[in-house]
Coordinates of C-alpha atoms in Angstrom, one line a residue:
Chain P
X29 CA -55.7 -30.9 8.8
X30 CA -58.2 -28.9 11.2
X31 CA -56.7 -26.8 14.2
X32 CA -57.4 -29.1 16.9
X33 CA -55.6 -31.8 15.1
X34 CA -52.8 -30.0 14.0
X35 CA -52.3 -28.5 17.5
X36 CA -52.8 -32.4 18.9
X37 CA -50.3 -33.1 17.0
X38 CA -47.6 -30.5 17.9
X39 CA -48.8 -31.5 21.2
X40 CA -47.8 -35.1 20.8
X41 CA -44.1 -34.6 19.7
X42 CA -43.2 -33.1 22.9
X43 CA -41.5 -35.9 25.4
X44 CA -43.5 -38.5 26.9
X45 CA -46.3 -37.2 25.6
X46 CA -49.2 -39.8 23.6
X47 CA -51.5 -39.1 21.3
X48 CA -54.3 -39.5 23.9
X49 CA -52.7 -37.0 26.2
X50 CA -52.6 -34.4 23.6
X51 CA -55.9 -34.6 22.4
X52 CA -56.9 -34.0 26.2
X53 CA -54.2 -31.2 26.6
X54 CA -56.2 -29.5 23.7
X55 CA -59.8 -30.3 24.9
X56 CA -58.8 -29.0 28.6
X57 CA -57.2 -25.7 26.4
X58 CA -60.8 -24.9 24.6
X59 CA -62.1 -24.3 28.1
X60 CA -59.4 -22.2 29.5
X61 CA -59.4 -18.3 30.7
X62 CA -57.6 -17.1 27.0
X63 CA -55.3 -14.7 28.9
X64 CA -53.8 -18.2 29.6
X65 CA -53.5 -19.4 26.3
X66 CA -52.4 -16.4 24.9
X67 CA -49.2 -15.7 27.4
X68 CA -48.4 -19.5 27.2
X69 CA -48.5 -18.7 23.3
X70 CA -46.3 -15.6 23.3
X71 CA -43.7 -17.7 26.1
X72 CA -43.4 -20.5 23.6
X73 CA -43.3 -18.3 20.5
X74 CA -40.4 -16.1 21.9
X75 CA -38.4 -19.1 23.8
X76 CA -36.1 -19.5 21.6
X77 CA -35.1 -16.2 20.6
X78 CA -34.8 -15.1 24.8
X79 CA -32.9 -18.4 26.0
X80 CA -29.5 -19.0 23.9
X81 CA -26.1 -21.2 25.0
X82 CA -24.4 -19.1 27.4
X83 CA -21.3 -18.3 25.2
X84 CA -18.6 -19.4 27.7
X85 CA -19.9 -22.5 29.4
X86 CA -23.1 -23.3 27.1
X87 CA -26.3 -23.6 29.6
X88 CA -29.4 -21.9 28.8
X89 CA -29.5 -18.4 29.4
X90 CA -31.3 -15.3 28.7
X91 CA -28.3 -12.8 29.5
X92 CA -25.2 -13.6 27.9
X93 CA -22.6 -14.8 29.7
X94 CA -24.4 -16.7 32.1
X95 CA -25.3 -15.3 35.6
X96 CA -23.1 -18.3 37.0
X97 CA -20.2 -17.4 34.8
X98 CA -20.8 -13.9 35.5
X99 CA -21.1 -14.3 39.4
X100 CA -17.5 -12.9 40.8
X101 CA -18.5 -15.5 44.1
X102 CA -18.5 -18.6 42.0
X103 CA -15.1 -20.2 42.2
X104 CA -13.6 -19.9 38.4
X105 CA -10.8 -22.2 39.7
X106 CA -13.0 -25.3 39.7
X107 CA -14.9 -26.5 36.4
X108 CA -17.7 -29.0 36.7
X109 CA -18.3 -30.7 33.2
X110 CA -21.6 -31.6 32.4
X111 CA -23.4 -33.6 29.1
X112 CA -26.7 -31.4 28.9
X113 CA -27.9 -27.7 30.4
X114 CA -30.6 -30.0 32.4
X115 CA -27.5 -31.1 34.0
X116 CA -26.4 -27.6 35.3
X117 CA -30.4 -27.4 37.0
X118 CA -29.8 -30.4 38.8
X119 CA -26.5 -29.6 40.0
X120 CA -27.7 -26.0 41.4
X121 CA -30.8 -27.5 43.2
X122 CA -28.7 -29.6 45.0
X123 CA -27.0 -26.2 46.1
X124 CA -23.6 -27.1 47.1
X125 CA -21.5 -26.6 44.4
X126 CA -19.8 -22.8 44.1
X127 CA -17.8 -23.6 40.8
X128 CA -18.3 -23.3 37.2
X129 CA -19.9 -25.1 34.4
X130 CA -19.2 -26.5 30.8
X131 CA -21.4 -28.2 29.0
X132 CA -20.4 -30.8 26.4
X133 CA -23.7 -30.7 24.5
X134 CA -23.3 -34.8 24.1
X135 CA -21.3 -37.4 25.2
X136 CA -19.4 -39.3 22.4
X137 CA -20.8 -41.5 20.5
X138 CA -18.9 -42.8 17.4
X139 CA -21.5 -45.5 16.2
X140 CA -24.2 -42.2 15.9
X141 CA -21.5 -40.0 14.4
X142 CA -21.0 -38.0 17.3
X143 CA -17.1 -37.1 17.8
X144 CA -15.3 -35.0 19.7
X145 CA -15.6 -31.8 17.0
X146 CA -19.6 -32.6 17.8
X147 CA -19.0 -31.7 21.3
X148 CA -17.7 -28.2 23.2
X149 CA -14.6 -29.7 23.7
X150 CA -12.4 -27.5 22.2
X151 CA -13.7 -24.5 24.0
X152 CA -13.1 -26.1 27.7
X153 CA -9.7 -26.2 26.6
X154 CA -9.1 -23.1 25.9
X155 CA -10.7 -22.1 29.5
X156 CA -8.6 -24.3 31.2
X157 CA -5.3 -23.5 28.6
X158 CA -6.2 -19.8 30.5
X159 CA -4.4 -21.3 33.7
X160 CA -7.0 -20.5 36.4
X161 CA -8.7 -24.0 36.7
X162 CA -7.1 -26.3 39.3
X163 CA -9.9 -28.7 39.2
X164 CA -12.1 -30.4 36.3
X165 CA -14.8 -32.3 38.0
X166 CA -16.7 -34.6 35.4
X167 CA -20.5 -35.1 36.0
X168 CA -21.0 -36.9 32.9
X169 CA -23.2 -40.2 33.8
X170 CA -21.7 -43.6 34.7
X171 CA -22.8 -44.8 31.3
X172 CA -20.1 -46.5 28.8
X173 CA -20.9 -43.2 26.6
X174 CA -20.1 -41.4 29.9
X175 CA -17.3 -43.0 30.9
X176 CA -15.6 -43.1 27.1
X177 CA -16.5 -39.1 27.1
X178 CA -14.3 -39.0 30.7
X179 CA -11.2 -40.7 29.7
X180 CA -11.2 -39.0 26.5
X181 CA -11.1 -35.5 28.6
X182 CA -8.7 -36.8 30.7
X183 CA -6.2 -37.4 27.8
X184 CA -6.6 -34.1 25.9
X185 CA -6.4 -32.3 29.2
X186 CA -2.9 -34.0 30.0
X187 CA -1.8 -33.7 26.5
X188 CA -2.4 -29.9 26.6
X189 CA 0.8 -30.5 28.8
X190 CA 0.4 -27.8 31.1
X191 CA 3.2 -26.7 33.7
X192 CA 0.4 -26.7 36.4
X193 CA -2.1 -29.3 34.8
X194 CA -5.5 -29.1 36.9
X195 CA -6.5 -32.4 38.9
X196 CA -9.4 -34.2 36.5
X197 CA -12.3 -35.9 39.4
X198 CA -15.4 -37.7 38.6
X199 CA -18.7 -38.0 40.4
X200 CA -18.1 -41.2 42.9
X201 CA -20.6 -44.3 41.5
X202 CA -21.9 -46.5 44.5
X203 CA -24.7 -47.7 45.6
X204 CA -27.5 -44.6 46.0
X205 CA -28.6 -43.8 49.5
X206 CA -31.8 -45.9 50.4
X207 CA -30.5 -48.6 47.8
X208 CA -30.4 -51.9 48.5
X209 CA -28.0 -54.4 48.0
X210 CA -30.1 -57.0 46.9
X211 CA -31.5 -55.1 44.1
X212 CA -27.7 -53.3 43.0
X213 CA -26.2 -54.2 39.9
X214 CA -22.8 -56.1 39.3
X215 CA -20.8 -53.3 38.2
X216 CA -21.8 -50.8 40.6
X217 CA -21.3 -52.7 43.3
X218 CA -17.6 -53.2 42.1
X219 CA -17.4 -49.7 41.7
X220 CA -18.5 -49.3 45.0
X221 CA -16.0 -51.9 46.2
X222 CA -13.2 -50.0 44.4
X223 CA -14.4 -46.4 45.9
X224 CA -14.6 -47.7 49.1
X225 CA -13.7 -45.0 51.7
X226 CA -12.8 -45.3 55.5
X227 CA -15.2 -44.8 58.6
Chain K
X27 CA -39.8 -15.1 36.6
X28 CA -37.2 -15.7 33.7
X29 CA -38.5 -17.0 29.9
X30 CA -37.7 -21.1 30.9
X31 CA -39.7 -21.2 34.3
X32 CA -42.6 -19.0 32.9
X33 CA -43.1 -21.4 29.7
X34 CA -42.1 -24.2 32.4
X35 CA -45.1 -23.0 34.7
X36 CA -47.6 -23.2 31.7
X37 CA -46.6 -26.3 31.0
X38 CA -47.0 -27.7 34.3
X39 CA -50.5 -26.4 34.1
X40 CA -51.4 -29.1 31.6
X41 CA -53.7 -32.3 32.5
X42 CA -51.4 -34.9 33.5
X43 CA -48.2 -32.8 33.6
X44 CA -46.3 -32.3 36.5
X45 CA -43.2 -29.4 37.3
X46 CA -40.2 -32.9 36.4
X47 CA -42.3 -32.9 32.9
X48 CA -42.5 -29.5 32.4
X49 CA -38.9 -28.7 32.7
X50 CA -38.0 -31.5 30.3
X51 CA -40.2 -30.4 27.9
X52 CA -38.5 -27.2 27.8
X53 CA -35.1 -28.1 27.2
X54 CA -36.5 -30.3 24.7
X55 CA -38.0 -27.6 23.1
X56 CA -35.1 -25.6 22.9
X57 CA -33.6 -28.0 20.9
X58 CA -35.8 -28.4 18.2
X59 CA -36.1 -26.7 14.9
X60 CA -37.4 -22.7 15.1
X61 CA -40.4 -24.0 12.5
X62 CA -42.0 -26.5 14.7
X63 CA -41.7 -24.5 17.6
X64 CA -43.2 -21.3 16.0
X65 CA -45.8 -23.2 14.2
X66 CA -46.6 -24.9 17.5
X67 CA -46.8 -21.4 19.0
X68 CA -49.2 -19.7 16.7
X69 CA -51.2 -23.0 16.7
X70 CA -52.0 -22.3 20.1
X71 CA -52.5 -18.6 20.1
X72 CA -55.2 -19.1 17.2
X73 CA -56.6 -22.3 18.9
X74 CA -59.4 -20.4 20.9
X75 CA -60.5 -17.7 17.9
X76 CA -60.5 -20.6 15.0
X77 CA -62.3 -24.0 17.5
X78 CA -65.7 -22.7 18.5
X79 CA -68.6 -24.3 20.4
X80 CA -71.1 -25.4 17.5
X81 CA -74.2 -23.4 18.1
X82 CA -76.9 -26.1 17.3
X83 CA -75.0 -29.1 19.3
X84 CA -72.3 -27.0 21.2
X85 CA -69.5 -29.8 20.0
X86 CA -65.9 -27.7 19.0
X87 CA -66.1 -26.9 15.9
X88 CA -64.1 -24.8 13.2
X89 CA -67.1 -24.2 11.2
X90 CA -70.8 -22.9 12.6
X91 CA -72.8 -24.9 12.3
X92 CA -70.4 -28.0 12.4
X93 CA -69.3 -30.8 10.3
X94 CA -72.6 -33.7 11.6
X95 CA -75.0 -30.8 12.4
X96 CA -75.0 -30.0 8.8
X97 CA -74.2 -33.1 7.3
X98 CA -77.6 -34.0 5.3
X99 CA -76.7 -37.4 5.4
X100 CA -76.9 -37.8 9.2
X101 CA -80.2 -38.7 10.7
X102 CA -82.3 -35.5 12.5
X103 CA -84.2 -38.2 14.5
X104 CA -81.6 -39.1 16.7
X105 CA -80.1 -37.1 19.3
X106 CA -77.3 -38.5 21.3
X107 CA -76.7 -36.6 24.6
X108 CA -73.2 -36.2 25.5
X109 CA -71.3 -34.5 28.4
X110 CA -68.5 -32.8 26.8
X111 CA -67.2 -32.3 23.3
X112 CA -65.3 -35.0 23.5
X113 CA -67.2 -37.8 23.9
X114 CA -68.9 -36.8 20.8
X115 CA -64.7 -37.3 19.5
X116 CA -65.1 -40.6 21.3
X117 CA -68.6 -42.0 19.6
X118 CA -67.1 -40.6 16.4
X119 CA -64.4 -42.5 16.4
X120 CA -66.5 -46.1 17.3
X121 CA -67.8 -44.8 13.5
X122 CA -71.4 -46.7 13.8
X123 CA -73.7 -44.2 15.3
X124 CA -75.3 -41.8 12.4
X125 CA -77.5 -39.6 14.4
X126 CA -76.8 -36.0 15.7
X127 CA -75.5 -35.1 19.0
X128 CA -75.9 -32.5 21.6
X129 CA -73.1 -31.4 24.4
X130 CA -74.2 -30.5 27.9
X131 CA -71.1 -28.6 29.0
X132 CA -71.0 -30.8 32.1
X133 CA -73.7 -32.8 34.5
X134 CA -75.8 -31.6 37.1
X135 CA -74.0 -31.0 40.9
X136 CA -76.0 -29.3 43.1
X137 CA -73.2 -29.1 45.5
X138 CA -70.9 -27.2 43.2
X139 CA -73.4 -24.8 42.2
X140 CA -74.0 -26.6 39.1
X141 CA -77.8 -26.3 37.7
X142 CA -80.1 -26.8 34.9
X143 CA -79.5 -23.3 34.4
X144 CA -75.5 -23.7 34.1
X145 CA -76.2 -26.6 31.4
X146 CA -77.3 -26.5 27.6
X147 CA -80.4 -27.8 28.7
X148 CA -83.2 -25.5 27.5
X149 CA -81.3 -25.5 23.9
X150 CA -82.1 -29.4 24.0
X151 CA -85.5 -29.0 24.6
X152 CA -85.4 -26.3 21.9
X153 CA -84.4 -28.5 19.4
X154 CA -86.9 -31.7 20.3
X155 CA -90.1 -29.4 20.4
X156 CA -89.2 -28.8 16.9
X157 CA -90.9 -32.5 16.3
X158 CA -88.2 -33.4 13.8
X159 CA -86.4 -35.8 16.9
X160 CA -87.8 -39.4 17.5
X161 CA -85.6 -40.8 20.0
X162 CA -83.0 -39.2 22.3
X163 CA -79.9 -41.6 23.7
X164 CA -78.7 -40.3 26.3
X165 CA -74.7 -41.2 26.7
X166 CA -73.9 -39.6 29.9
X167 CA -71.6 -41.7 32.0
X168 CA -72.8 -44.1 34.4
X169 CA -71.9 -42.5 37.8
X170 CA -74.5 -40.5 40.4
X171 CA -74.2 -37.6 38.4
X172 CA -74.5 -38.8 34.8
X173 CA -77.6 -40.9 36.3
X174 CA -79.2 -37.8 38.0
X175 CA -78.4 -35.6 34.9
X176 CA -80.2 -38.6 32.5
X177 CA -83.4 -38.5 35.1
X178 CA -83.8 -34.7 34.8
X179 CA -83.4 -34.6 31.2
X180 CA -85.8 -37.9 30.7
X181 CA -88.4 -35.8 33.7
X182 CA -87.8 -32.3 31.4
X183 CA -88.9 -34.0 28.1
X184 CA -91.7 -35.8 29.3
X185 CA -93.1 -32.4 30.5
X186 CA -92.7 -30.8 27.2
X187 CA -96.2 -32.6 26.8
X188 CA -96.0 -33.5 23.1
X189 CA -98.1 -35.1 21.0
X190 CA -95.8 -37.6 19.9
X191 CA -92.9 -37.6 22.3
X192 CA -89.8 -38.7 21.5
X193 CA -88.2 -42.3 23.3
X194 CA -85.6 -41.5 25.6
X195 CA -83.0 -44.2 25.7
X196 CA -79.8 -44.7 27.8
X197 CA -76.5 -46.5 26.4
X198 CA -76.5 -49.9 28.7
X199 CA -74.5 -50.3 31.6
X200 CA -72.5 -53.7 31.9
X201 CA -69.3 -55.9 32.3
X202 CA -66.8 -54.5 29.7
X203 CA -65.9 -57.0 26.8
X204 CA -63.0 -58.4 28.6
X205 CA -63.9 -57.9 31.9
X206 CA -63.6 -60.4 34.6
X207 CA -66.8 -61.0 36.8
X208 CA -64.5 -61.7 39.6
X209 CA -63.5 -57.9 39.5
X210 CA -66.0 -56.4 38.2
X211 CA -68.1 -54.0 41.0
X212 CA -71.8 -54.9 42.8
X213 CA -73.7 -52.1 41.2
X214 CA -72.5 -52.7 37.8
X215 CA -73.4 -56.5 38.4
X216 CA -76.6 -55.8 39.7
X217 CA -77.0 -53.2 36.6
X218 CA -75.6 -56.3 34.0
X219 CA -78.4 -58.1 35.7
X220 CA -81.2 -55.3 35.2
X221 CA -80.4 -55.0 31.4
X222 CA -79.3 -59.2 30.7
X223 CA -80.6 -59.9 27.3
X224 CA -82.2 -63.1 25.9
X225 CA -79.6 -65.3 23.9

């Protein structure tokens, strides 16, 4: 295979990406400034070797531990559990939230052979067996994977039968703001029923 | 700026990509295998030192001169005039025309400081005085500038004053197979008009 096929190609794997797309993506690359080409050659050459799983709560990061796990003003008594690292980005734009991480690396998924020895489960244990946590707050998506992945925390984290267990939470499901009710599904509305709060 | 956002930013200076697609493409990245990703790496840092414009037709090429330029079995006569390399991908691909090509590197606009001068123009008019080329086709798109482009070019060769001059030609402008008359633009109507053939 020539170069600008075998580039197209590695091109074309990457996510949403078409085999159209990548054959532009290469053409646009002929006719770029190669000091370009070059740095965006080393960054993706030396990725994986710079970003690694933080060793204590598993998102990305190029200093081990992360710089949230590392931060003495993040609040180690609260542990937000997340699927993917992604999740850990979207959770920081947002801004608000002054806890920790963990990230499972998956959500169970028996059918695909994914069980709970696939998954960092084991280690969030052990953080919270340490006895700081007070609160586990599970971002994991309102999916049936999601919600299997939940309970299943739930019960190893009351089994661990601490003296002082920490309260487990979950993101609320409703209806998302600008939704419409005309256009929301069954089951979130019921879930939106059921977490109804007062004005 | 840390490894992920620098390789993110690259990224997101792709055709068609946007800083959402750019991120995901990272964390997809840093789960796959270290072979695909360091293969995809030095594919791109060679890309620019092994794909080369072709120095007869100016088409990318890993070989000088390239692949149809040399190929005996293509006809000299012809010339097809193309804007970019990749339309000569795109006729390639149709598999029917057998002639040679020649790349512009763009179309005439004045207002962006874009000449004859800017254009492989004189290397064109190189190549027909050598007397070999009976007809040139010239495939630029049909918008004002691929028109204005095809009127210089057709003005340029008929003042190269040759004893036998070769035809200039123009692929025909029309409905597309498949097109609906009731969508389909005035000018290209009045152009399907201009060119309507004899059944």
């Amino acid at each position: 295979m020539n170069a600008f096929d075998e580039l197209a190609n590695n091109f074309s794997r990457l996510p949403g990406i078409g085999k159209k797309s990548a054959v532009r993506m290469v053409n646009w690359l002929l006719k770029q400034d190669s000091t370009y080409v070059q740095k965006f050659a080393q960054n993706l050459g030396h990725l994986q070797e710079r970003i690694k799983p933080c060793s204590v709560c598993g998102t990305w990061t190029e200093s081990d531990p992360c710089p949230i796990c590392s931060n003495p003003l993040r609040d180690s008594a609260q542990i937000c559990v997340v699927e993917q690292p992604q999740d850990v980005s979207t959770i920081e734009a947002y801004g608000e939230y002054k806890g920790k991480y963990h990230v499972l690396g998956g959500l169970l998924r028996p059918l695909e052979g994914i069980g709970p020895a696939q998954l960092s489960i084991q280690p969030l244990l052990n953080r919270i067996k340490e006895g700081i946590v007070t609160e586990i707050i599970i971002a994991t998506n309102p999916t049936v994977e999601g919600d299997t992945t939940a309970l299943y925390l739930n019960k190893m984290i009351t089994e661990l039968n601490m003296p002082q267990p920490p309260k487990v939470t979950r993101l609320a499901t409703g209806i998302p703001v600008g939704g419409d009710l005309e256009y929301i599904d069954k089951r979130t509305l019921a879930l939106s029923f059921r977490g109804r709060s007062t004005l």
